């Protein structure tokens, strides 16, 4: 199997020069017959499968764009790939061997930050208690989100609490 961003003209010419026949069998998926062995080629920029798109340059530039397309199992695969990349980054010689090293060299925090941009607010807040949600907000900031009716109700609660 060969995985590449796209199949270049030079690659296609080499397949023909060696007597191979390149056949597209799906979006971004090709089969090469007529060589010494069967070869499958994946064009990561073209493939329709979101898991295979993980290996594309466009994913490296904008990883969060893929998040809405993934189901739970595919998301788990994405996390496994990301963990493998983190291990790869620990290899001091990696940046000497791979031209695209800097493109995959984002930190877990950068990755999570990019992914969170596409997670709806309700999902991000799910499971957080009120203290955690309000932590770090000044009293003035807490009041900004309240409607006039809610502010009046809060004032009445505070006054009732003060007199008791």
PDB file of N, CA, C and O in Angstrom, residues 28-84:
ATOM      1  N   UNK A  28     -10.110   8.797  -4.333  1.00  0.00           N
ATOM      2  CA  UNK A  28      -8.791   8.798  -3.707  1.00  0.00           C
ATOM      3  C   UNK A  28      -8.185   7.431  -3.479  1.00  0.00           C
ATOM      4  O   UNK A  28      -7.142   7.310  -2.849  1.00  0.00           O
ATOM      5  N   UNK A  29      -8.805   6.377  -3.996  1.00  0.00           N
ATOM      6  CA  UNK A  29      -8.292   5.009  -3.826  1.00  0.00           C
ATOM      7  C   UNK A  29      -8.057   4.409  -5.211  1.00  0.00           C
ATOM      8  O   UNK A  29      -8.959   4.384  -6.049  1.00  0.00           O
ATOM      9  N   UNK A  30      -6.822   3.923  -5.426  1.00  0.00           N
ATOM     10  CA  UNK A  30      -6.438   3.372  -6.722  1.00  0.00           C
ATOM     11  C   UNK A  30      -5.826   1.997  -6.533  1.00  0.00           C
ATOM     12  O   UNK A  30      -5.247   1.703  -5.491  1.00  0.00           O
ATOM     13  N   UNK A  31      -5.935   1.214  -7.575  1.00  0.00           N
ATOM     14  CA  UNK A  31      -5.348  -0.119  -7.593  1.00  0.00           C
ATOM     15  C   UNK A  31      -4.370  -0.180  -8.766  1.00  0.00           C
ATOM     16  O   UNK A  31      -4.663   0.315  -9.853  1.00  0.00           O
ATOM     17  N   UNK A  32      -3.195  -0.746  -8.527  1.00  0.00           N
ATOM     18  CA  UNK A  32      -2.210  -0.914  -9.599  1.00  0.00           C
ATOM     19  C   UNK A  32      -2.028  -2.411  -9.816  1.00  0.00           C
ATOM     20  O   UNK A  32      -1.598  -3.133  -8.917  1.00  0.00           O
ATOM     21  N   UNK A  33      -2.354  -2.870 -11.025  1.00  0.00           N
ATOM     22  CA  UNK A  33      -2.173  -4.278 -11.404  1.00  0.00           C
ATOM     23  C   UNK A  33      -1.117  -4.350 -12.496  1.00  0.00           C
ATOM     24  O   UNK A  33      -0.860  -3.379 -13.183  1.00  0.00           O
ATOM     25  N   UNK A  34      -0.525  -5.514 -12.638  1.00  0.00           N
ATOM     26  CA  UNK A  34       0.438  -5.735 -13.710  1.00  0.00           C
ATOM     27  C   UNK A  34       1.881  -5.601 -13.259  1.00  0.00           C
ATOM     28  O   UNK A  34       2.798  -5.799 -14.052  1.00  0.00           O
ATOM     29  N   UNK A  35       2.094  -5.252 -12.022  1.00  0.00           N
ATOM     30  CA  UNK A  35       3.446  -5.207 -11.477  1.00  0.00           C
ATOM     31  C   UNK A  35       3.744  -6.554 -10.826  1.00  0.00           C
ATOM     32  O   UNK A  35       2.947  -7.492 -10.922  1.00  0.00           O
ATOM     33  N   UNK A  36       4.842  -6.668 -10.128  1.00  0.00           N
ATOM     34  CA  UNK A  36       5.188  -7.932  -9.469  1.00  0.00           C
ATOM     35  C   UNK A  36       4.221  -8.255  -8.335  1.00  0.00           C
ATOM     36  O   UNK A  36       4.114  -9.403  -7.906  1.00  0.00           O
ATOM     37  N   UNK A  37       3.533  -7.243  -7.841  1.00  0.00           N
ATOM     38  CA  UNK A  37       2.549  -7.450  -6.769  1.00  0.00           C
ATOM     39  C   UNK A  37       1.443  -6.416  -6.928  1.00  0.00           C
ATOM     40  O   UNK A  37       1.620  -5.377  -7.570  1.00  0.00           O
ATOM     41  N   UNK A  38       0.308  -6.721  -6.361  1.00  0.00           N
ATOM     42  CA  UNK A  38      -0.817  -5.791  -6.369  1.00  0.00           C
ATOM     43  C   UNK A  38      -0.496  -4.618  -5.460  1.00  0.00           C
ATOM     44  O   UNK A  38       0.061  -4.794  -4.376  1.00  0.00           O
ATOM     45  N   UNK A  39      -0.803  -3.415  -5.891  1.00  0.00           N
ATOM     46  CA  UNK A  39      -0.512  -2.215  -5.114  1.00  0.00           C
ATOM     47  C   UNK A  39      -1.779  -1.378  -5.004  1.00  0.00           C
ATOM     48  O   UNK A  39      -2.464  -1.146  -6.003  1.00  0.00           O
ATOM     49  N   UNK A  40      -2.084  -0.937  -3.788  1.00  0.00           N
ATOM     50  CA  UNK A  40      -3.173   0.003  -3.570  1.00  0.00           C
ATOM     51  C   UNK A  40      -2.572   1.350  -3.204  1.00  0.00           C
ATOM     52  O   UNK A  40      -1.616   1.422  -2.421  1.00  0.00           O
ATOM     53  N   UNK A  41      -3.126   2.401  -3.759  1.00  0.00           N
ATOM     54  CA  UNK A  41      -2.640   3.757  -3.521  1.00  0.00           C
ATOM     55  C   UNK A  41      -3.775   4.599  -2.937  1.00  0.00           C
ATOM     56  O   UNK A  41      -4.894   4.580  -3.461  1.00  0.00           O
ATOM     57  N   UNK A  42      -3.477   5.297  -1.863  1.00  0.00           N
ATOM     58  CA  UNK A  42      -4.457   6.161  -1.205  1.00  0.00           C
ATOM     59  C   UNK A  42      -4.007   7.610  -1.385  1.00  0.00           C
ATOM     60  O   UNK A  42      -2.897   7.956  -0.997  1.00  0.00           O
ATOM     61  N   UNK A  43      -4.857   8.422  -1.985  1.00  0.00           N
ATOM     62  CA  UNK A  43      -4.607   9.858  -2.091  1.00  0.00           C
ATOM     63  C   UNK A  43      -5.334  10.527  -0.923  1.00  0.00           C
ATOM     64  O   UNK A  43      -6.557  10.667  -0.947  1.00  0.00           O
ATOM     65  N   UNK A  44      -4.591  10.923   0.088  1.00  0.00           N
ATOM     66  CA  UNK A  44      -5.222  11.415   1.315  1.00  0.00           C
ATOM     67  C   UNK A  44      -5.984  12.717   1.117  1.00  0.00           C
ATOM     68  O   UNK A  44      -6.892  13.010   1.885  1.00  0.00           O
ATOM     69  N   UNK A  45      -5.632  13.505   0.124  1.00  0.00           N
ATOM     70  CA  UNK A  45      -6.364  14.753  -0.126  1.00  0.00           C
ATOM     71  C   UNK A  45      -7.692  14.498  -0.832  1.00  0.00           C
ATOM     72  O   UNK A  45      -8.549  15.365  -0.873  1.00  0.00           O
ATOM     73  N   UNK A  46      -7.846  13.315  -1.411  1.00  0.00           N
ATOM     74  CA  UNK A  46      -9.036  13.005  -2.204  1.00  0.00           C
ATOM     75  C   UNK A  46      -9.958  11.973  -1.575  1.00  0.00           C
ATOM     76  O   UNK A  46     -11.127  11.904  -1.907  1.00  0.00           O
ATOM     77  N   UNK A  47      -9.426  11.173  -0.683  1.00  0.00           N
ATOM     78  CA  UNK A  47     -10.172  10.044  -0.145  1.00  0.00           C
ATOM     79  C   UNK A  47     -11.420  10.519   0.611  1.00  0.00           C
ATOM     80  O   UNK A  47     -11.419  11.561   1.249  1.00  0.00           O
ATOM     81  N   UNK A  48     -12.501   9.741   0.501  1.00  0.00           N
ATOM     82  CA  UNK A  48     -13.752  10.134   1.160  1.00  0.00           C
ATOM     83  C   UNK A  48     -13.840   9.621   2.595  1.00  0.00           C
ATOM     84  O   UNK A  48     -14.629  10.129   3.374  1.00  0.00           O
ATOM     85  N   UNK A  49     -13.041   8.639   2.946  1.00  0.00           N
ATOM     86  CA  UNK A  49     -13.065   8.082   4.297  1.00  0.00           C
ATOM     87  C   UNK A  49     -12.383   9.046   5.262  1.00  0.00           C
ATOM     88  O   UNK A  49     -11.201   9.346   5.103  1.00  0.00           O
ATOM     89  N   UNK A  50     -13.097   9.563   6.276  1.00  0.00           N
ATOM     90  CA  UNK A  50     -12.479  10.546   7.173  1.00  0.00           C
ATOM     91  C   UNK A  50     -11.282  10.010   7.955  1.00  0.00           C
ATOM     92  O   UNK A  50     -10.365  10.759   8.262  1.00  0.00           O
ATOM     93  N   UNK A  51     -11.250   8.706   8.249  1.00  0.00           N
ATOM     94  CA  UNK A  51     -10.108   8.159   8.983  1.00  0.00           C
ATOM     95  C   UNK A  51      -8.847   8.219   8.118  1.00  0.00           C
ATOM     96  O   UNK A  51      -7.780   8.599   8.586  1.00  0.00           O
ATOM     97  N   UNK A  52      -8.964   7.895   6.839  1.00  0.00           N
ATOM     98  CA  UNK A  52      -7.804   7.979   5.956  1.00  0.00           C
ATOM     99  C   UNK A  52      -7.386   9.423   5.718  1.00  0.00           C
ATOM    100  O   UNK A  52      -6.222   9.706   5.476  1.00  0.00           O
ATOM    101  N   UNK A  53      -8.322  10.334   5.818  1.00  0.00           N
ATOM    102  CA  UNK A  53      -8.024  11.765   5.639  1.00  0.00           C
ATOM    103  C   UNK A  53      -7.114  12.288   6.762  1.00  0.00           C
ATOM    104  O   UNK A  53      -6.471  13.323   6.614  1.00  0.00           O
ATOM    105  N   UNK A  54      -7.018  11.550   7.860  1.00  0.00           N
ATOM    106  CA  UNK A  54      -6.132  11.920   8.967  1.00  0.00           C
ATOM    107  C   UNK A  54      -4.697  12.088   8.475  1.00  0.00           C
ATOM    108  O   UNK A  54      -3.944  12.886   9.012  1.00  0.00           O
ATOM    109  N   UNK A  55      -4.316  11.367   7.434  1.00  0.00           N
ATOM    110  CA  UNK A  55      -2.944  11.388   6.949  1.00  0.00           C
ATOM    111  C   UNK A  55      -2.698  12.464   5.890  1.00  0.00           C
ATOM    112  O   UNK A  55      -1.632  12.510   5.297  1.00  0.00           O
ATOM    113  N   UNK A  56      -3.657  13.337   5.656  1.00  0.00           N
ATOM    114  CA  UNK A  56      -3.501  14.359   4.620  1.00  0.00           C
ATOM    115  C   UNK A  56      -2.842  15.628   5.167  1.00  0.00           C
ATOM    116  O   UNK A  56      -2.881  15.900   6.364  1.00  0.00           O
ATOM    117  N   UNK A  57      -2.274  16.397   4.272  1.00  0.00           N
ATOM    118  CA  UNK A  57      -1.688  17.682   4.664  1.00  0.00           C
ATOM    119  C   UNK A  57      -2.772  18.662   5.087  1.00  0.00           C
ATOM    120  O   UNK A  57      -2.563  19.468   5.979  1.00  0.00           O
ATOM    121  N   UNK A  58      -3.926  18.615   4.434  1.00  0.00           N
ATOM    122  CA  UNK A  58      -4.997  19.546   4.815  1.00  0.00           C
ATOM    123  C   UNK A  58      -5.453  19.274   6.243  1.00  0.00           C
ATOM    124  O   UNK A  58      -5.792  20.199   6.976  1.00  0.00           O
ATOM    125  N   UNK A  59      -5.442  18.004   6.683  1.00  0.00           N
ATOM    126  CA  UNK A  59      -5.769  17.700   8.074  1.00  0.00           C
ATOM    127  C   UNK A  59      -4.705  18.273   9.005  1.00  0.00           C
ATOM    128  O   UNK A  59      -5.019  18.822  10.055  1.00  0.00           O
ATOM    129  N   UNK A  60      -3.442  18.158   8.610  1.00  0.00           N
ATOM    130  CA  UNK A  60      -2.363  18.700   9.448  1.00  0.00           C
ATOM    131  C   UNK A  60      -2.484  20.209   9.600  1.00  0.00           C
ATOM    132  O   UNK A  60      -2.158  20.752  10.645  1.00  0.00           O
ATOM    133  N   UNK A  61      -2.955  20.874   8.549  1.00  0.00           N
ATOM    134  CA  UNK A  61      -3.112  22.339   8.625  1.00  0.00           C
ATOM    135  C   UNK A  61      -4.326  22.737   9.455  1.00  0.00           C
ATOM    136  O   UNK A  61      -4.333  23.782  10.066  1.00  0.00           O
ATOM    137  N   UNK A  62      -5.370  21.915   9.441  1.00  0.00           N
ATOM    138  CA  UNK A  62      -6.601  22.255  10.159  1.00  0.00           C
ATOM    139  C   UNK A  62      -7.244  20.984  10.717  1.00  0.00           C
ATOM    140  O   UNK A  62      -8.240  20.505  10.179  1.00  0.00           O
ATOM    141  N   UNK A  63      -6.690  20.437  11.801  1.00  0.00           N
ATOM    142  CA  UNK A  63      -7.200  19.156  12.310  1.00  0.00           C
ATOM    143  C   UNK A  63      -8.642  19.215  12.782  1.00  0.00           C
ATOM    144  O   UNK A  63      -9.363  18.226  12.701  1.00  0.00           O
ATOM    145  N   UNK A  64      -9.081  20.345  13.249  1.00  0.00           N
ATOM    146  CA  UNK A  64     -10.445  20.437  13.777  1.00  0.00           C
ATOM    147  C   UNK A  64     -11.498  20.287  12.687  1.00  0.00           C
ATOM    148  O   UNK A  64     -12.644  19.949  12.974  1.00  0.00           O
ATOM    149  N   UNK A  65     -11.131  20.520  11.445  1.00  0.00           N
ATOM    150  CA  UNK A  65     -12.108  20.416  10.357  1.00  0.00           C
ATOM    151  C   UNK A  65     -12.640  18.991  10.204  1.00  0.00           C
ATOM    152  O   UNK A  65     -13.727  18.789   9.688  1.00  0.00           O
ATOM    153  N   UNK A  66     -11.895  18.017  10.665  1.00  0.00           N
ATOM    154  CA  UNK A  66     -12.301  16.621  10.530  1.00  0.00           C
ATOM    155  C   UNK A  66     -13.224  16.166  11.653  1.00  0.00           C
ATOM    156  O   UNK A  66     -14.013  15.239  11.482  1.00  0.00           O
ATOM    157  N   UNK A  67     -13.160  16.810  12.788  1.00  0.00           N
ATOM    158  CA  UNK A  67     -13.889  16.367  13.978  1.00  0.00           C
ATOM    159  C   UNK A  67     -15.382  16.127  13.741  1.00  0.00           C
ATOM    160  O   UNK A  67     -15.900  15.081  14.141  1.00  0.00           O
ATOM    161  N   UNK A  68     -16.106  17.037  13.087  1.00  0.00           N
ATOM    162  CA  UNK A  68     -17.549  16.792  12.909  1.00  0.00           C
ATOM    163  C   UNK A  68     -17.871  15.566  12.057  1.00  0.00           C
ATOM    164  O   UNK A  68     -18.975  15.063  12.105  1.00  0.00           O
ATOM    165  N   UNK A  69     -16.898  15.075  11.287  1.00  0.00           N
ATOM    166  CA  UNK A  69     -17.142  13.939  10.395  1.00  0.00           C
ATOM    167  C   UNK A  69     -16.920  12.592  11.063  1.00  0.00           C
ATOM    168  O   UNK A  69     -17.290  11.558  10.518  1.00  0.00           O
ATOM    169  N   UNK A  70     -16.308  12.585  12.235  1.00  0.00           N
ATOM    170  CA  UNK A  70     -15.911  11.331  12.871  1.00  0.00           C
ATOM    171  C   UNK A  70     -16.971  10.800  13.828  1.00  0.00           C
ATOM    172  O   UNK A  70     -17.560  11.554  14.592  1.00  0.00           O
ATOM    173  N   UNK A  71     -17.175   9.486  13.789  1.00  0.00           N
ATOM    174  CA  UNK A  71     -18.010   8.865  14.811  1.00  0.00           C
ATOM    175  C   UNK A  71     -17.092   8.524  15.986  1.00  0.00           C
ATOM    176  O   UNK A  71     -15.887   8.790  15.957  1.00  0.00           O
ATOM    177  N   UNK A  72     -17.633   7.894  17.014  1.00  0.00           N
ATOM    178  CA  UNK A  72     -16.860   7.627  18.232  1.00  0.00           C
ATOM    179  C   UNK A  72     -15.655   6.718  17.964  1.00  0.00           C
ATOM    180  O   UNK A  72     -14.550   6.966  18.452  1.00  0.00           O
ATOM    181  N   UNK A  73     -15.844   5.673  17.174  1.00  0.00           N
ATOM    182  CA  UNK A  73     -14.747   4.752  16.876  1.00  0.00           C
ATOM    183  C   UNK A  73     -13.663   5.443  16.055  1.00  0.00           C
ATOM    184  O   UNK A  73     -12.463   5.243  16.293  1.00  0.00           O
ATOM    185  N   UNK A  74     -14.064   6.256  15.091  1.00  0.00           N
ATOM    186  CA  UNK A  74     -13.092   6.976  14.268  1.00  0.00           C
ATOM    187  C   UNK A  74     -12.331   8.003  15.094  1.00  0.00           C
ATOM    188  O   UNK A  74     -11.138   8.210  14.898  1.00  0.00           O
ATOM    189  N   UNK A  75     -13.032   8.625  16.047  1.00  0.00           N
ATOM    190  CA  UNK A  75     -12.363   9.577  16.936  1.00  0.00           C
ATOM    191  C   UNK A  75     -11.302   8.859  17.781  1.00  0.00           C
ATOM    192  O   UNK A  75     -10.212   9.384  18.004  1.00  0.00           O
ATOM    193  N   UNK A  76     -11.613   7.643  18.215  1.00  0.00           N
ATOM    194  CA  UNK A  76     -10.645   6.858  18.986  1.00  0.00           C
ATOM    195  C   UNK A  76      -9.413   6.552  18.136  1.00  0.00           C
ATOM    196  O   UNK A  76      -8.277   6.618  18.625  1.00  0.00           O
ATOM    197  N   UNK A  77      -9.616   6.255  16.857  1.00  0.00           N
ATOM    198  CA  UNK A  77      -8.486   6.020  15.950  1.00  0.00           C
ATOM    199  C   UNK A  77      -7.659   7.292  15.818  1.00  0.00           C
ATOM    200  O   UNK A  77      -6.424   7.252  15.861  1.00  0.00           O
ATOM    201  N   UNK A  78      -8.327   8.423  15.686  1.00  0.00           N
ATOM    202  CA  UNK A  78      -7.628   9.705  15.591  1.00  0.00           C
ATOM    203  C   UNK A  78      -6.751   9.931  16.814  1.00  0.00           C
ATOM    204  O   UNK A  78      -5.597  10.344  16.702  1.00  0.00           O
ATOM    205  N   UNK A  79      -7.272   9.631  17.998  1.00  0.00           N
ATOM    206  CA  UNK A  79      -6.491   9.819  19.220  1.00  0.00           C
ATOM    207  C   UNK A  79      -5.290   8.877  19.256  1.00  0.00           C
ATOM    208  O   UNK A  79      -4.207   9.263  19.701  1.00  0.00           O
ATOM    209  N   UNK A  80      -5.456   7.660  18.764  1.00  0.00           N
ATOM    210  CA  UNK A  80      -4.336   6.710  18.689  1.00  0.00           C
ATOM    211  C   UNK A  80      -3.248   7.233  17.756  1.00  0.00           C
ATOM    212  O   UNK A  80      -2.064   7.177  18.073  1.00  0.00           O
ATOM    213  N   UNK A  81      -3.670   7.735  16.596  1.00  0.00           N
ATOM    214  CA  UNK A  81      -2.703   8.293  15.642  1.00  0.00           C
ATOM    215  C   UNK A  81      -1.984   9.472  16.276  1.00  0.00           C
ATOM    216  O   UNK A  81      -0.762   9.606  16.164  1.00  0.00           O
ATOM    217  N   UNK A  82      -2.747  10.324  16.960  1.00  0.00           N
ATOM    218  CA  UNK A  82      -2.128  11.489  17.592  1.00  0.00           C
ATOM    219  C   UNK A  82      -1.102  11.054  18.639  1.00  0.00           C
ATOM    220  O   UNK A  82      -0.014  11.615  18.723  1.00  0.00           O
ATOM    221  N   UNK A  83      -1.429  10.039  19.435  1.00  0.00           N
ATOM    222  CA  UNK A  83      -0.479   9.534  20.427  1.00  0.00           C
ATOM    223  C   UNK A  83       0.786   8.981  19.759  1.00  0.00           C
ATOM    224  O   UNK A  83       1.892   9.178  20.264  1.00  0.00           O
ATOM    225  N   UNK A  84       0.619   8.317  18.617  1.00  0.00           N
ATOM    226  CA  UNK A  84       1.780   7.807  17.880  1.00  0.00           C
ATOM    227  C   UNK A  84       2.652   8.966  17.393  1.00  0.00           C
ATOM    228  O   UNK A  84       3.877   8.896  17.441  1.00  0.00           O
TER     229      UNK A  84
END
